[in-house]
Amino acid sequence: MTPPDTLIRRQAFVGGLWCDALDGRRLAITDPADGSEICEVAHLSREDAKRAIGCAAEALPAWRARPAAERAAFLRRWADLVLESIEPLAKLLTREQGKPLAEARAEIAQAAAFLGWFAEEARRVYGDLIPAPRADRRTLVLKQPVGVVAAITPWNFPAAMVARKVAPALAAGCTLVLKPAPQTPLSALALAVLAEAAGLPPGVLNIIPGEAEPIGNALIDSHAVRKLTFTGSTAVGRQLLARSAATLKRVSLELGGNAPFIVFADADLDAAVEGAIESKFRNSGQTCVCANRLLVEDSIYDAFSARLAARAKALVVAPGLAPGSQQGPLIDQSAVDKVEALIADAVDKGARVLTGGGRHVLGGTFFQPTVLTEATADMQLCQAEIFGPVAPLYRFHTENEAVALADATPFGLASYVYSSDLGRALRVGEALQCGMVGINVGAMSTETAPFGGVKDSGFGREGSMYGIDEYLDLKYLSLDLSAR
Ligand code: NAP
């Protein structure tokens, strides 16, 4: 196992070297559990980003030319090293992001699973031989790496979001420049330490913490960068997409969500409550697939809300590294202010607080797990991504009404349906406008399935047998057999 301290890096990783910003700037990384400084990390600028793009472009020809089996072997070694270091990586992740250690361990395991999965997929990038229109012709289709990839990741999953992009890109034969979120660069840099130990060639993966807009603009404006993969908010995703038009980049966007969690009267109520707890309160409610609106059939509304409130109230709120912690702090003070304002607006418009409703006695950015009843469509939290531990319950009477309510949002990422009538669950699952549906399941992210959304939640898929296609271009070769 790698000792914890050797996994902490305070410098960026460019061209296989650990380096500072050209202008020497640094950014303090803080622990959201107590506001203390963990360390300072190099904070790169536009010029640094250009240098990193140059390194990725230089490394591309040799990396793409490697046999797939070699790229696969590297990814497999990297996955194994990540698993061997799961404990120090998880502790580092909890320190910079705040989530409970058990969740951090699960995230590191998931990051390793993406590396391992795409190690296998690297060897399955098949082409096609298509029957040609003439006897003397052959039609060949190749899949080739798109080239240099720019990746921008958010703070809520500082390791898994990195692995979910880097693994398929490297498997396909691309090289990358990755900008992690400014709150949580340490996990990305620690993964790079292990990539280096696994034999990563210089320049193939470059990690550049730094100023969002200048770096983002340098990556997007560069003709050398042929693909942008972004996970973050819809507002920023839209800006990046517009700017990518000038260089006609390929783009994948994993954006925000507003997940409906539909509970029909025929559902197993205990299972539905557990699913809601898992979906809503994981990562303190700061996930893009969190249940954002719980739609509950009228006849079980009171029973469901009482059980959910009792379970939410029992959640152990504590610093992520404290034994038994089930809910850590929110990422920063502005997240607390936002959640508080959404609750105030809802209560003002008639919502009832069944449990929680405010800041936690632990202070800082800790917030009480909250359940609100009598939520209605005119409340701000119905349209906004709450991104906090607040479960608002809405009422419905019929299946059609449930689907209409569920789809009454510009987002379309995840949805959840709880019912013991499989016919109904499938019918509703097929009807919902979204990219993923959990049927009697509260957490569904896995490396084996395609993750992604529709509408304002973006486009492109990560993970699964489809994920590598985001990093491959099709090339058609037409061959004349009679030519000499
Ligand atoms: P965000 O504000 O959009 O930021 C995401 C990343 O983009 C950060 O690294 C950010 O850096 C960077 N960024 C912001 N403006 C930029 C610009 N003009 N050019 C280049 N980069 C820029 O989102 P967030 O608050 O970190 O993350 C939460 C959001 O991510 C939520 O909406 C959540 O639903 C979404 N999310 C989606 C998925 C999914 O798979 N669909 C998964 C996880 C999270 P700075 O912080 O320095 O601005």
Coordinates of C-alpha atoms and ligand atoms in Angstrom, one line a residue:
M1 CA 0.0 0.0 0.0
T2 CA 1.2 3.5 -0.8
P3 CA 1.9 5.5 2.4
P4 CA -0.8 8.3 2.7
D5 CA 1.7 11.3 2.5
T6 CA 3.3 10.2 -0.7
L7 CA -0.2 10.4 -2.3
I8 CA -0.6 14.2 -1.5
R9 CA 0.8 16.3 -4.3
R10 CA 0.9 20.1 -4.2
Q11 CA 1.9 20.6 -7.8
A12 CA 0.3 20.1 -11.2
F13 CA 1.2 17.1 -13.4
V14 CA 2.2 18.2 -16.9
G15 CA 4.3 16.3 -19.4
G16 CA 5.2 13.6 -16.8
L17 CA 6.6 16.2 -14.4
W18 CA 5.3 17.7 -11.2
C19 CA 5.3 21.5 -11.6
D20 CA 4.2 24.8 -10.3
A21 CA 2.2 27.5 -12.1
L22 CA 4.4 29.6 -14.4
D23 CA 3.4 32.6 -12.3
G24 CA 3.8 30.7 -9.0
R25 CA 0.2 31.1 -7.9
R26 CA -1.2 28.6 -5.4
L27 CA -4.7 27.9 -4.0
A28 CA -5.5 26.7 -0.5
I29 CA -7.5 23.5 -0.3
T30 CA -9.7 23.3 2.8
D31 CA -11.4 20.6 4.8
P32 CA -15.1 21.3 4.6
A33 CA -15.6 19.6 8.0
D34 CA -13.8 22.3 9.9
G35 CA -12.6 24.9 7.4
S36 CA -8.9 24.0 8.2
E37 CA -6.3 24.2 5.4
I38 CA -5.1 20.9 4.1
C39 CA -2.4 22.3 1.9
E40 CA -1.8 24.7 -1.0
V41 CA -1.9 23.5 -4.6
A42 CA -0.4 25.0 -7.8
H43 CA -3.1 27.2 -9.4
L44 CA -2.4 27.2 -13.2
S45 CA -3.2 29.8 -15.8
R46 CA -4.0 30.0 -19.5
E47 CA -0.3 29.8 -20.4
D48 CA 0.2 26.6 -18.3
A49 CA -2.9 25.1 -20.0
K50 CA -1.4 25.7 -23.4
R51 CA 1.8 24.0 -22.3
A52 CA -0.2 21.0 -21.1
I53 CA -2.1 20.8 -24.4
G54 CA 1.3 20.8 -26.2
C55 CA 2.5 17.9 -24.0
A56 CA -0.7 15.9 -24.7
A57 CA -0.4 16.5 -28.4
E58 CA 3.2 15.4 -28.4
A59 CA 2.4 12.2 -26.5
L60 CA -0.5 11.3 -28.8
P61 CA 1.2 9.5 -31.7
A62 CA 3.1 7.1 -29.6
W63 CA 0.2 6.4 -27.2
R64 CA -2.4 5.8 -30.0
A65 CA 0.1 3.5 -31.8
R66 CA 0.5 1.2 -28.8
P67 CA -1.2 -2.1 -29.1
A68 CA -4.6 -2.1 -27.3
A69 CA -3.3 -4.9 -25.1
E70 CA -0.5 -2.6 -23.8
R71 CA -2.9 0.2 -23.0
A72 CA -5.2 -2.3 -21.3
A73 CA -2.3 -3.7 -19.2
F74 CA -1.5 -0.2 -18.0
L75 CA -5.1 0.5 -17.0
R76 CA -5.3 -2.8 -15.2
R77 CA -2.1 -2.1 -13.2
W78 CA -3.4 1.4 -12.4
A79 CA -6.7 -0.1 -11.2
D80 CA -4.9 -2.6 -9.0
L81 CA -2.7 0.2 -7.4
V82 CA -5.8 2.3 -6.7
L83 CA -7.4 -0.7 -5.0
E84 CA -4.3 -1.3 -3.0
S85 CA -4.4 2.3 -1.8
I86 CA -8.1 2.5 -1.2
E87 CA -7.7 3.5 2.4
P88 CA -5.4 6.5 2.0
L89 CA -7.2 7.6 -1.1
A90 CA -10.6 7.5 0.6
K91 CA -9.3 9.4 3.6
L92 CA -7.8 12.1 1.3
L93 CA -11.1 12.3 -0.6
T94 CA -13.1 12.7 2.6
R95 CA -10.8 15.4 3.8
E96 CA -11.1 17.6 0.7
Q97 CA -14.7 16.8 -0.1
G98 CA -16.4 16.0 3.2
K99 CA -18.3 12.8 2.4
P100 CA -18.4 10.0 5.0
L101 CA -15.4 7.7 4.8
A102 CA -17.6 4.7 3.9
E103 CA -18.9 6.6 0.8
A104 CA -15.4 7.7 0.0
R105 CA -14.2 4.1 0.0
A106 CA -17.1 3.2 -2.3
E107 CA -16.2 6.0 -4.6
I108 CA -12.5 4.9 -4.8
A109 CA -13.7 1.4 -5.5
Q110 CA -15.9 2.7 -8.3
A111 CA -13.0 4.7 -9.7
A112 CA -10.9 1.5 -9.8
A113 CA -13.9 -0.3 -11.4
F114 CA -13.9 2.2 -14.3
L115 CA -10.2 1.8 -14.9
G116 CA -10.6 -2.0 -14.8
W117 CA -13.7 -2.0 -17.1
F118 CA -12.1 0.2 -19.7
A119 CA -8.9 -1.9 -19.5
E120 CA -11.1 -4.7 -20.9
E121 CA -13.0 -2.5 -23.4
A122 CA -9.7 -1.3 -24.8
R123 CA -9.3 -4.7 -26.4
R124 CA -12.7 -4.7 -27.9
V125 CA -12.6 -1.7 -30.2
Y126 CA -13.6 -3.6 -33.3
G127 CA -14.1 -2.3 -36.8
D128 CA -16.4 -3.6 -39.6
L129 CA -16.0 -5.1 -43.0
I130 CA -19.2 -4.0 -44.9
P131 CA -20.5 -5.8 -48.0
A132 CA -19.4 -3.5 -50.8
P133 CA -21.6 -2.3 -53.7
R134 CA -19.2 -3.7 -56.3
A135 CA -17.3 -6.9 -56.6
D136 CA -13.9 -5.2 -57.0
R137 CA -14.4 -3.0 -53.9
R138 CA -14.0 -3.5 -50.2
T139 CA -15.5 -1.3 -47.5
L140 CA -13.6 -1.1 -44.2
V141 CA -14.6 0.8 -41.1
L142 CA -12.0 1.6 -38.5
K143 CA -12.5 3.1 -35.1
Q144 CA -9.7 5.6 -34.2
P145 CA -9.0 7.8 -31.2
V146 CA -10.4 11.3 -31.5
G147 CA -7.1 12.8 -30.4
V148 CA -6.3 15.1 -27.5
V149 CA -9.2 15.3 -25.0
A150 CA -10.0 18.1 -22.6
A151 CA -11.8 17.0 -19.4
I152 CA -13.4 19.2 -16.8
T153 CA -14.7 17.6 -13.6
P154 CA -16.8 18.8 -10.5
W155 CA -16.1 18.5 -6.8
N156 CA -18.9 16.1 -5.8
F157 CA -17.1 12.9 -7.0
P158 CA -13.5 14.0 -7.1
A159 CA -12.1 10.5 -8.0
A160 CA -15.0 8.7 -9.8
M161 CA -15.7 11.5 -12.3
V162 CA -12.0 11.6 -13.1
A163 CA -11.7 7.9 -13.7
R164 CA -15.0 7.8 -15.7
K165 CA -13.5 10.1 -18.3
V166 CA -9.8 9.3 -18.2
A167 CA -10.2 5.5 -18.4
P168 CA -12.2 5.3 -21.7
A169 CA -10.1 8.1 -23.3
L170 CA -6.8 6.3 -22.5
A171 CA -8.3 3.0 -23.5
A172 CA -9.3 4.4 -26.9
G173 CA -5.8 5.8 -27.5
C174 CA -6.4 9.4 -26.7
T175 CA -4.3 11.7 -24.5
L176 CA -5.8 14.1 -22.0
V177 CA -5.6 17.4 -20.2
L178 CA -7.8 17.4 -17.1
K179 CA -8.9 20.3 -15.0
P180 CA -10.3 19.1 -11.6
A181 CA -12.6 21.3 -9.5
P182 CA -10.7 23.9 -7.5
Q183 CA -12.2 22.5 -4.2
T184 CA -11.0 19.0 -4.8
P185 CA -7.8 18.6 -6.9
L186 CA -6.0 16.4 -4.4
S187 CA -7.8 13.1 -5.4
A188 CA -7.2 13.7 -9.1
L189 CA -3.5 14.4 -8.4
A190 CA -3.3 11.3 -6.1
L191 CA -4.7 9.2 -8.9
A192 CA -2.0 10.6 -11.2
V193 CA 0.7 9.5 -8.7
L194 CA -0.6 5.9 -9.0
A195 CA -0.9 6.2 -12.8
E196 CA 2.8 7.2 -12.9
A197 CA 3.7 4.2 -10.7
A198 CA 1.7 2.0 -13.1
G199 CA 3.9 3.2 -16.0
L200 CA 2.0 6.1 -17.6
P201 CA 4.2 7.7 -20.3
P202 CA 4.9 11.4 -20.0
G203 CA 2.3 13.7 -21.4
V204 CA -0.4 11.1 -21.9
L205 CA -2.4 12.4 -18.9
N206 CA -1.9 16.0 -17.6
I207 CA -3.7 17.3 -14.5
I208 CA -4.0 21.1 -14.3
P209 CA -5.8 22.6 -11.3
G210 CA -6.3 26.3 -11.9
E211 CA -8.5 29.2 -13.0
A212 CA -11.7 27.9 -14.5
E213 CA -12.4 30.3 -17.3
P214 CA -8.9 31.0 -18.7
I215 CA -8.0 27.3 -18.6
G216 CA -11.4 26.3 -20.0
N217 CA -11.1 28.8 -22.8
A218 CA -7.6 27.7 -23.7
L219 CA -8.7 24.1 -23.9
I220 CA -11.8 24.9 -25.9
D221 CA -10.2 27.4 -28.3
S222 CA -7.3 25.0 -29.1
H223 CA -7.6 23.2 -32.5
A224 CA -5.3 20.5 -31.1
V225 CA -8.0 19.5 -28.6
R226 CA -10.5 17.5 -30.5
K227 CA -12.9 16.6 -27.8
L228 CA -14.4 18.2 -24.6
T229 CA -15.9 16.1 -21.9
F230 CA -17.5 18.1 -19.1
T231 CA -19.3 17.1 -15.9
G232 CA -20.9 20.0 -14.0
S233 CA -23.8 22.4 -14.0
T234 CA -26.1 23.0 -16.9
A235 CA -25.3 26.7 -17.0
V236 CA -21.6 26.2 -17.4
G237 CA -22.1 23.2 -19.8
R238 CA -24.1 25.4 -22.1
Q239 CA -21.4 28.1 -22.2
L240 CA -18.7 25.5 -23.0
L241 CA -20.8 24.0 -25.7
A242 CA -21.4 27.4 -27.4
R243 CA -17.7 28.2 -27.3
S244 CA -16.8 24.7 -28.7
A245 CA -18.6 25.6 -31.9
A246 CA -15.7 27.6 -33.2
T247 CA -13.4 24.6 -33.3
L248 CA -16.2 22.1 -34.0
K249 CA -15.1 19.8 -31.2
R250 CA -16.9 16.7 -30.2
V251 CA -18.5 17.4 -26.9
S252 CA -20.1 15.2 -24.1
L253 CA -21.9 16.9 -21.3
E254 CA -22.9 15.3 -18.0
L255 CA -25.0 18.1 -16.5
G256 CA -27.4 18.8 -13.7
G257 CA -30.5 16.8 -12.8
N258 CA -33.9 17.2 -11.0
A259 CA -34.7 13.5 -10.4
P260 CA -38.3 12.5 -9.6
F261 CA -38.6 9.6 -7.2
I262 CA -42.1 8.2 -7.7
V263 CA -43.7 5.9 -5.0
F264 CA -46.9 4.2 -6.0
A265 CA -49.3 2.9 -3.4
D266 CA -48.5 -0.7 -4.3
A267 CA -44.8 -0.3 -3.5
D268 CA -43.0 -2.1 -0.8
L269 CA -42.9 0.9 1.6
D270 CA -39.8 -0.1 3.6
A271 CA -37.8 -0.7 0.4
A272 CA -39.1 2.7 -1.0
V273 CA -38.0 4.5 2.2
E274 CA -34.6 2.9 2.1
G275 CA -34.2 3.7 -1.6
A276 CA -35.2 7.3 -0.9
I277 CA -32.7 7.6 1.9
E278 CA -29.9 6.2 -0.3
S279 CA -30.8 8.3 -3.3
K280 CA -31.5 11.6 -1.4
F281 CA -29.0 11.7 1.4
R282 CA -25.9 10.1 -0.1
N283 CA -23.1 12.7 -0.3
S284 CA -25.3 15.1 1.7
G285 CA -27.7 15.3 -1.2
Q286 CA -24.9 16.7 -3.5
T287 CA -25.2 14.3 -6.4
C288 CA -26.6 14.9 -9.9
V289 CA -28.8 11.8 -9.5
C290 CA -30.2 12.6 -6.1
A291 CA -34.0 12.3 -5.7
N292 CA -34.9 16.0 -6.0
R293 CA -38.7 15.6 -6.0
L294 CA -40.4 12.7 -4.1
L295 CA -43.8 12.1 -5.8
V296 CA -45.9 10.0 -3.5
E297 CA -49.4 8.5 -4.2
D298 CA -52.0 10.2 -2.1
S299 CA -53.2 7.0 -0.2
I300 CA -49.8 6.3 1.2
Y301 CA -48.5 9.9 1.5
D302 CA -48.8 10.1 5.3
A303 CA -47.4 6.7 6.0
F304 CA -44.5 7.2 3.6
S305 CA -43.6 10.7 4.9
A306 CA -43.7 9.6 8.5
R307 CA -41.4 6.7 7.9
L308 CA -39.0 8.7 5.8
A309 CA -38.8 11.5 8.3
A310 CA -38.0 8.9 11.1
R311 CA -35.2 7.4 9.0
A312 CA -33.8 10.8 8.0
K313 CA -33.9 12.0 11.6
A314 CA -31.8 9.0 12.7
L315 CA -29.0 9.7 10.2
V316 CA -25.7 10.3 12.0
V317 CA -24.5 13.8 11.0
A318 CA -20.7 14.1 11.8
P319 CA -17.4 14.9 10.1
G320 CA -16.8 12.3 7.4
L321 CA -13.8 10.8 9.2
A322 CA -15.7 10.3 12.5
P323 CA -16.7 6.7 13.1
G324 CA -20.3 6.0 12.0
S325 CA -20.8 9.2 10.1
Q326 CA -23.6 8.9 7.6
Q327 CA -23.8 12.6 6.5
G328 CA -20.9 15.0 6.3
P329 CA -20.8 18.7 5.8
L330 CA -21.9 20.5 2.6
I331 CA -19.1 21.6 0.4
D332 CA -19.1 25.3 1.4
Q333 CA -21.1 28.1 2.9
S334 CA -22.8 29.2 -0.3
A335 CA -24.3 25.7 -0.5
V336 CA -25.7 26.1 3.0
D337 CA -27.2 29.5 2.1
K338 CA -28.8 28.1 -1.0
V339 CA -30.4 25.2 0.8
E340 CA -31.6 27.5 3.6
A341 CA -33.2 29.9 1.1
L342 CA -35.0 27.1 -0.8
I343 CA -36.5 25.8 2.5
A344 CA -37.6 29.3 3.5
D345 CA -39.3 29.8 0.1
A346 CA -41.0 26.4 0.4
V347 CA -42.2 27.0 3.9
D348 CA -43.4 30.5 3.0
K349 CA -45.5 28.8 0.2
G350 CA -47.1 26.2 2.5
A351 CA -44.6 23.4 3.0
R352 CA -44.4 21.7 6.4
V353 CA -41.1 20.7 8.0
L354 CA -41.4 17.1 9.3
T355 CA -37.8 16.9 10.4
G356 CA -34.7 19.0 10.1
G357 CA -35.2 22.3 8.3
G358 CA -32.0 24.2 9.3
R359 CA -28.3 24.3 10.1
H360 CA -27.0 21.5 12.3
V361 CA -25.7 22.1 15.8
L362 CA -22.2 21.1 14.7
G363 CA -22.1 24.5 12.9
G364 CA -19.9 25.2 9.9
T365 CA -21.5 23.7 6.8
F366 CA -23.3 20.9 8.5
F367 CA -27.0 20.8 7.7
Q368 CA -29.9 18.8 9.2
P369 CA -31.4 16.0 7.1
T370 CA -34.7 17.5 6.2
V371 CA -38.1 16.2 5.1
L372 CA -40.7 18.6 3.8
T373 CA -44.4 17.7 3.1
E374 CA -47.0 19.5 1.0
A375 CA -44.4 20.6 -1.6
T376 CA -46.0 22.2 -4.7
A377 CA -44.8 23.1 -8.2
D378 CA -44.7 26.9 -7.4
M379 CA -41.9 26.4 -4.9
Q380 CA -38.3 27.2 -6.1
L381 CA -37.1 23.8 -5.0
C382 CA -39.3 22.1 -7.5
Q383 CA -37.4 23.6 -10.4
A384 CA -33.9 24.1 -8.8
E385 CA -31.3 21.4 -8.3
I386 CA -31.4 21.4 -4.4
F387 CA -27.9 19.9 -4.0
G388 CA -28.4 19.4 -0.3
P389 CA -30.1 17.0 2.2
V390 CA -33.7 18.2 1.7
A391 CA -36.4 15.8 0.6
P392 CA -39.6 17.6 -0.5
L393 CA -42.7 15.4 -0.9
Y394 CA -45.3 16.1 -3.6
R395 CA -48.7 14.3 -3.9
F396 CA -50.2 12.6 -6.9
H397 CA -53.4 10.6 -7.5
T398 CA -52.9 8.7 -10.9
E399 CA -50.2 7.2 -12.9
N400 CA -50.6 9.7 -15.7
E401 CA -50.4 12.6 -13.2
A402 CA -47.2 11.1 -11.8
V403 CA -45.5 10.9 -15.2
A404 CA -46.6 14.4 -16.1
L405 CA -45.3 15.8 -12.8
A406 CA -42.0 13.8 -13.2
D407 CA -41.4 15.2 -16.6
A408 CA -42.3 18.8 -15.8
T409 CA -38.7 19.9 -15.7
P410 CA -36.1 20.9 -18.3
F411 CA -33.7 18.3 -16.8
G412 CA -33.7 14.6 -17.8
L413 CA -31.0 12.7 -16.0
A414 CA -32.2 10.0 -13.5
S415 CA -35.7 9.0 -12.3
Y416 CA -36.8 6.4 -9.8
V417 CA -40.0 4.3 -9.7
Y418 CA -41.2 2.2 -6.8
S419 CA -44.0 -0.2 -7.5
S420 CA -44.7 -3.9 -7.0
D421 CA -46.6 -4.0 -10.3
L422 CA -43.7 -4.6 -12.8
G423 CA -45.9 -3.9 -15.8
R424 CA -46.6 -0.5 -14.4
A425 CA -43.0 0.1 -13.4
L426 CA -41.8 -0.7 -16.9
R427 CA -44.6 1.4 -18.6
V428 CA -43.6 4.4 -16.5
G429 CA -39.9 3.7 -16.9
E430 CA -40.3 3.7 -20.7
A431 CA -42.4 6.9 -20.6
L432 CA -40.2 9.1 -18.5
Q433 CA -38.0 11.7 -20.3
C434 CA -34.6 10.9 -18.9
G435 CA -31.4 8.9 -19.4
M436 CA -31.7 6.5 -16.5
V437 CA -34.5 4.9 -14.4
G438 CA -34.1 3.0 -11.2
I439 CA -37.0 0.6 -10.8
N440 CA -37.2 -0.3 -7.1
V441 CA -33.6 0.7 -7.0
G442 CA -32.2 3.9 -5.2
A443 CA -28.6 3.9 -6.4
M444 CA -27.8 2.7 -9.9
S445 CA -24.4 4.1 -11.0
T446 CA -22.1 1.3 -12.1
E447 CA -19.2 1.0 -14.6
T448 CA -21.2 -1.6 -16.6
A449 CA -24.2 0.6 -17.5
P450 CA -24.5 3.8 -19.6
F451 CA -24.7 6.9 -17.4
G452 CA -26.0 10.1 -18.9
G453 CA -29.0 12.3 -19.6
V454 CA -31.3 14.0 -22.1
K455 CA -32.7 17.5 -22.4
D456 CA -30.9 20.0 -20.1
S457 CA -29.0 17.2 -18.4
G458 CA -26.8 17.0 -21.5
F459 CA -25.7 14.2 -23.9
G460 CA -23.1 11.5 -24.2
R461 CA -22.8 8.4 -22.1
E462 CA -20.1 7.3 -19.6
G463 CA -19.3 3.8 -18.5
S464 CA -20.5 0.6 -20.2
M465 CA -19.8 -0.8 -23.6
Y466 CA -21.0 2.5 -25.1
G467 CA -18.7 4.8 -23.1
I468 CA -15.6 4.3 -25.2
D469 CA -17.5 5.4 -28.4
E470 CA -17.3 9.0 -27.0
Y471 CA -13.6 8.9 -27.6
L472 CA -13.5 7.2 -31.0
D473 CA -14.1 8.5 -34.6
L474 CA -15.3 6.2 -37.4
K475 CA -13.1 6.1 -40.5
Y476 CA -14.3 4.5 -43.7
L477 CA -11.8 3.1 -46.2
S478 CA -12.9 2.2 -49.7
L479 CA -10.5 -0.2 -51.4
D480 CA -10.4 -0.9 -55.1
L481 CA -9.0 -4.5 -55.5
S482 CA -8.3 -4.1 -59.2
A483 CA -6.0 -1.1 -58.8
R484 CA -2.3 -1.7 -59.2
Ligands
NAP1 P1 -19.9 23.8 -12.1 O1 -19.9 25.1 -11.4 O2 -20.5 23.7 -13.4 O3 -18.3 23.4 -12.2 C1 -17.9 22.2 -12.8 C2 -16.4 22.4 -13.2 O4 -16.4 23.3 -14.3 C3 -15.5 23.0 -12.1 O5 -14.2 22.4 -12.3 C4 -15.5 24.5 -12.5 O6 -14.4 25.1 -12.0 C5 -15.5 24.4 -14.0 N1 -15.9 25.6 -14.7 C6 -16.8 26.5 -14.3 N2 -16.9 27.5 -15.2 C7 -16.0 27.2 -16.2 C8 -15.6 27.8 -17.5 N3 -16.2 28.9 -17.9 N4 -14.7 27.2 -18.2 C9 -14.2 26.0 -17.8 N5 -14.5 25.4 -16.6 C10 -15.4 26.0 -15.9 O7 -20.5 22.6 -11.3 P2 -20.1 22.2 -9.8 O8 -20.9 23.1 -8.9 O9 -18.7 22.0 -9.6 O10 -20.7 20.7 -9.7 C11 -22.0 20.4 -9.5 C12 -22.9 20.3 -10.7 O11 -22.3 19.1 -11.5 C13 -24.3 19.9 -10.5 O12 -25.1 20.6 -11.4 C14 -24.4 18.4 -10.7 O13 -25.7 18.0 -11.1 C15 -23.4 18.3 -11.8 N6 -23.0 16.9 -11.9 C16 -23.4 16.2 -13.0 C17 -23.0 14.8 -13.1 C18 -23.5 14.0 -14.3 O14 -22.9 12.9 -14.5 N7 -24.5 14.4 -15.0 C19 -22.2 14.3 -12.1 C20 -21.8 15.0 -11.1 C21 -22.2 16.4 -11.0 P3 -14.6 26.4 -11.0 O15 -15.3 25.8 -9.8 O16 -13.3 26.9 -10.7 O17 -15.6 27.4 -11.6

